[in-house]
Coordinates of C-alpha atoms in Angstrom, one line a residue:
X1 CA -0.1 -0.2 -0.2
X2 CA 1.2 3.7 -0.7
X3 CA 0.9 4.6 3.1
X4 CA 2.9 1.5 4.0
X5 CA 5.5 2.4 1.5
X6 CA 5.8 6.1 2.7
X7 CA 6.1 4.7 6.5
X8 CA 8.6 2.4 5.4
X9 CA 11.0 5.1 3.6
X10 CA 10.9 7.2 6.5
X11 CA 11.6 4.8 8.9
X12 CA 14.8 3.9 6.7
X13 CA 15.8 7.6 5.9
X14 CA 15.7 7.8 9.6
X15 CA 17.6 4.9 10.6
X16 CA 20.0 6.1 8.1
X17 CA 20.2 9.5 9.2
X18 CA 20.7 8.1 12.8
X19 CA 23.6 5.8 11.8
X20 CA 25.4 9.1 10.1
X21 CA 24.8 11.0 13.1
X22 CA 26.2 8.5 15.3
X23 CA 29.2 8.0 13.2
X24 CA 29.8 11.9 13.3
X25 CA 29.6 12.0 17.4
X26 CA 32.1 8.9 17.2
X27 CA 34.5 10.7 15.0
X28 CA 34.0 14.2 16.8
X29 CA 34.6 12.2 20.1
X30 CA 38.0 10.7 19.1
X31 CA 39.4 13.7 17.2
X32 CA 38.8 15.7 20.7
X33 CA 40.7 13.2 22.5
X34 CA 43.3 13.4 20.0
X35 CA 43.4 17.3 20.2
X36 CA 43.4 16.7 24.0
X37 CA 46.6 14.6 23.8
X38 CA 48.5 16.9 21.9
X39 CA 47.7 19.8 24.1
X40 CA 49.0 17.7 27.1
X41 CA 52.2 16.9 25.8
X42 CA 52.6 20.4 24.4
X43 CA 52.2 21.8 27.6
X44 CA 54.2 19.2 29.5
X45 CA 56.9 19.7 27.1
X46 CA 57.3 23.5 27.7
X47 CA 56.7 22.8 31.7
X48 CA 53.4 24.9 31.8
X49 CA 51.3 24.1 34.5
X50 CA 47.4 23.6 33.9
X51 CA 46.7 26.9 36.1
X52 CA 48.5 29.0 33.6
X53 CA 46.9 27.5 30.7
X54 CA 43.6 28.4 32.6
X55 CA 44.5 31.8 33.5
X56 CA 45.2 32.7 29.7
X57 CA 42.1 31.4 29.0
X58 CA 40.0 32.6 32.0
X59 CA 38.8 29.3 33.0
X60 CA 39.0 26.9 35.4
X61 CA 42.1 24.3 35.8
X62 CA 39.1 21.6 35.5
X63 CA 38.2 23.0 32.5
X64 CA 42.0 22.6 31.2
X65 CA 41.9 18.6 32.5
X66 CA 38.7 18.4 30.6
X67 CA 40.3 19.6 27.4
X68 CA 43.5 17.3 27.8
X69 CA 41.0 14.4 28.3
X70 CA 39.1 15.0 25.4
X71 CA 35.9 15.1 28.0
X72 CA 35.3 18.7 26.4
X73 CA 36.0 20.3 23.2
X74 CA 38.5 23.1 22.3
X75 CA 37.6 25.8 20.1
X76 CA 40.1 27.3 17.5
X77 CA 40.8 30.5 19.1
X78 CA 41.2 29.3 22.6
X79 CA 43.8 26.9 21.0
X80 CA 45.4 29.4 19.1
X81 CA 46.0 31.1 22.6
X82 CA 47.1 28.1 24.3
X83 CA 49.8 27.4 21.0
X84 CA 50.9 31.1 21.9
X85 CA 51.3 30.3 25.6
X86 CA 52.9 26.9 24.9
X87 CA 55.1 28.1 22.1
X88 CA 53.7 25.6 20.0
X89 CA 53.1 26.2 16.1
X90 CA 49.3 25.9 15.6
X91 CA 50.0 23.0 13.0
X92 CA 51.1 21.1 16.0
X93 CA 47.3 20.0 16.4
X94 CA 46.7 18.6 13.2
X95 CA 49.8 17.7 11.9
X96 CA 53.5 16.9 13.6
X97 CA 55.7 19.8 13.1
X98 CA 58.8 20.6 15.3
X99 CA 58.1 23.2 17.9
X100 CA 59.8 26.4 17.9
X101 CA 60.2 29.1 20.5
X102 CA 60.0 32.5 20.8
X103 CA 60.3 35.1 23.3
X104 CA 57.4 35.9 25.6
X105 CA 55.0 38.9 24.4
X106 CA 52.6 40.2 26.8
X107 CA 49.2 40.3 25.1
X108 CA 45.6 40.6 26.3
X109 CA 44.9 37.2 25.8
X110 CA 41.1 36.9 26.9
X111 CA 40.3 40.2 24.9
X112 CA 42.3 38.1 21.7
X113 CA 40.2 35.4 22.6
X114 CA 36.6 36.7 22.5
X115 CA 37.3 38.8 19.5
X116 CA 38.7 35.8 17.5
X117 CA 35.6 33.7 18.4
X118 CA 33.4 36.6 16.8
X119 CA 36.2 36.5 13.5
X120 CA 35.6 32.9 13.2
X121 CA 31.9 33.0 13.4
X122 CA 31.8 35.6 11.1
X123 CA 34.0 33.9 8.7
X124 CA 32.0 30.8 9.0
X125 CA 28.7 32.5 8.3
X126 CA 30.5 34.4 5.2
X127 CA 31.6 30.4 4.1
X128 CA 28.3 29.2 4.4
X129 CA 26.5 32.1 2.5
X130 CA 29.1 31.8 -0.4
X131 CA 28.5 28.0 -0.6
X132 CA 25.0 28.7 -0.8
X133 CA 23.6 26.8 2.4
X134 CA 21.3 27.5 5.2
X135 CA 21.8 27.5 8.8
X136 CA 19.9 24.2 8.9
X137 CA 22.0 22.3 6.4
X138 CA 25.1 22.8 8.4
X139 CA 23.5 21.9 11.9
X140 CA 22.6 18.7 9.8
X141 CA 26.1 18.0 9.5
X142 CA 26.7 18.6 13.3
X143 CA 24.0 17.1 14.5
X144 CA 23.0 20.2 16.4
X145 CA 20.3 23.0 16.5
X146 CA 20.1 26.0 14.1
X147 CA 20.1 28.1 17.4
X148 CA 23.5 26.7 18.5
X149 CA 24.8 27.1 14.9
X150 CA 23.5 30.6 14.9
X151 CA 25.7 31.3 18.1
X152 CA 28.8 30.0 16.5
X153 CA 28.3 32.3 13.8
X154 CA 27.6 35.4 16.1
X155 CA 31.0 34.4 18.3
X156 CA 28.5 33.9 21.1
X157 CA 29.2 30.3 21.8
X158 CA 33.1 29.1 20.8
X159 CA 32.9 26.3 18.1
X160 CA 34.8 23.3 19.2
X161 CA 37.9 22.4 17.0
X162 CA 36.7 19.0 16.0
X163 CA 33.2 20.8 14.6
X164 CA 35.3 23.3 12.9
X165 CA 37.2 20.6 11.0
X166 CA 33.8 18.8 10.2
X167 CA 32.3 22.3 9.0
X168 CA 35.2 23.1 6.9
X169 CA 35.1 20.0 5.1
X170 CA 31.7 20.0 4.2
X171 CA 31.9 23.7 3.1
X172 CA 35.2 22.5 1.2
X173 CA 37.5 24.8 2.6
X174 CA 41.2 24.4 4.5
X175 CA 40.9 24.6 8.3
X176 CA 43.7 27.3 7.8
X177 CA 40.7 29.5 6.4
X178 CA 39.7 30.3 10.2
X179 CA 43.1 31.0 11.4
X180 CA 44.1 34.2 12.7
X181 CA 47.1 34.5 10.1
X182 CA 46.2 37.8 9.0
X183 CA 46.3 40.5 11.5
X184 CA 46.7 40.6 15.5
X185 CA 49.7 39.7 18.0
X186 CA 48.7 35.6 17.8
X187 CA 48.4 36.1 14.1
X188 CA 51.9 37.9 13.9
X189 CA 53.4 35.2 15.8
X190 CA 52.1 32.3 13.7
X191 CA 53.3 33.8 11.0
X192 CA 56.7 33.9 12.3
X193 CA 56.7 30.3 13.3
X194 CA 55.6 29.6 9.8
X195 CA 58.4 31.4 8.5
X196 CA 61.1 30.0 10.9
X197 CA 59.6 26.4 9.9
X198 CA 60.2 27.1 6.3
X199 CA 63.7 28.7 6.7
X200 CA 64.4 25.5 8.2
X201 CA 63.3 23.5 5.5
X202 CA 65.9 25.2 3.1
X203 CA 69.1 23.5 2.3
X204 CA 71.8 24.3 4.7
X205 CA 73.8 25.9 2.2
X206 CA 71.1 28.2 1.1
X207 CA 70.4 29.0 5.3
X208 CA 74.0 29.8 5.5
X209 CA 74.2 32.4 2.8
X210 CA 70.9 33.9 4.1
X211 CA 72.4 34.4 7.8
X212 CA 75.5 36.1 6.4
X213 CA 75.0 40.1 7.0
X214 CA 77.5 40.4 3.7
X215 CA 74.9 38.9 1.6
X216 CA 71.8 41.0 2.5
X217 CA 72.2 43.0 -0.8
X218 CA 72.4 39.9 -3.0
X219 CA 69.1 39.0 -1.1
X220 CA 67.9 42.4 -1.4
X221 CA 68.3 42.6 -5.3
X222 CA 66.8 39.0 -5.6
X223 CA 63.8 40.2 -3.9
X224 CA 63.3 43.1 -6.3
X225 CA 63.8 40.9 -9.0
X226 CA 61.3 38.7 -8.2
X227 CA 58.6 41.6 -8.1
X228 CA 59.7 42.8 -11.3
X229 CA 57.0 42.2 -14.4
X230 CA 58.6 39.6 -17.0
X231 CA 59.1 42.3 -19.3
X232 CA 61.4 44.4 -16.8
X233 CA 63.7 41.0 -16.6
X234 CA 63.8 40.6 -20.2
X235 CA 65.1 44.1 -20.7
X236 CA 67.8 43.4 -17.9
X237 CA 68.8 40.3 -19.6
X238 CA 69.3 42.1 -22.6
X239 CA 71.3 44.8 -21.2
X240 CA 73.7 42.0 -19.6
X241 CA 74.0 40.4 -22.9
X242 CA 74.9 43.8 -24.7
X243 CA 77.7 43.9 -21.9
X244 CA 78.8 40.6 -22.4
X245 CA 79.2 41.1 -26.3

């Protein structure tokens, strides 16, 4: 009967969505545990206490414990601030990277944190609109209410990193899209970390050439040449040929 077919289809659909929701929850729970372990390892490596980390975020030490044990999801802005406090590249939390230390700089960390929550929310909303998606669609990805997603987009509620990773995946964006790599002191610190990491990847002879003060002029010339249009480079090359011959 048609009515039975509709009911049967509805039940199958509910079961399918139920399984997908359960799988998403399991993946998020596992990811939160992994992030927690990486956070604890980073903290112990630099000898920081949970109290120091808690003070940076304006939370209790029990919250830091919950983060490290994966019982409470941490947001990207919170992780960015802790990465700064722990002198650890933010990429450490989704890929294994050498940790690099820099001198400490006093920052109004809790103000930065509040601002970053709003920025991440704004970026999420912008990405959703550009993808032509409704809040309901993204909420279904996380298995949460549209009210919660709205709170994420308005920066009223921190977005757990594992959930942000899932949202970024469905919006076809890299997680780096949400990073503080544009303006701000924490973003500047992360840029310095990334620049240092790239420098370390250069061949040793190139590193030795770069760090010699006598070679600064050559590097400045190389930078100017790299910024020149092809026509300008061609004119220089032709001029050199004329001199040679």
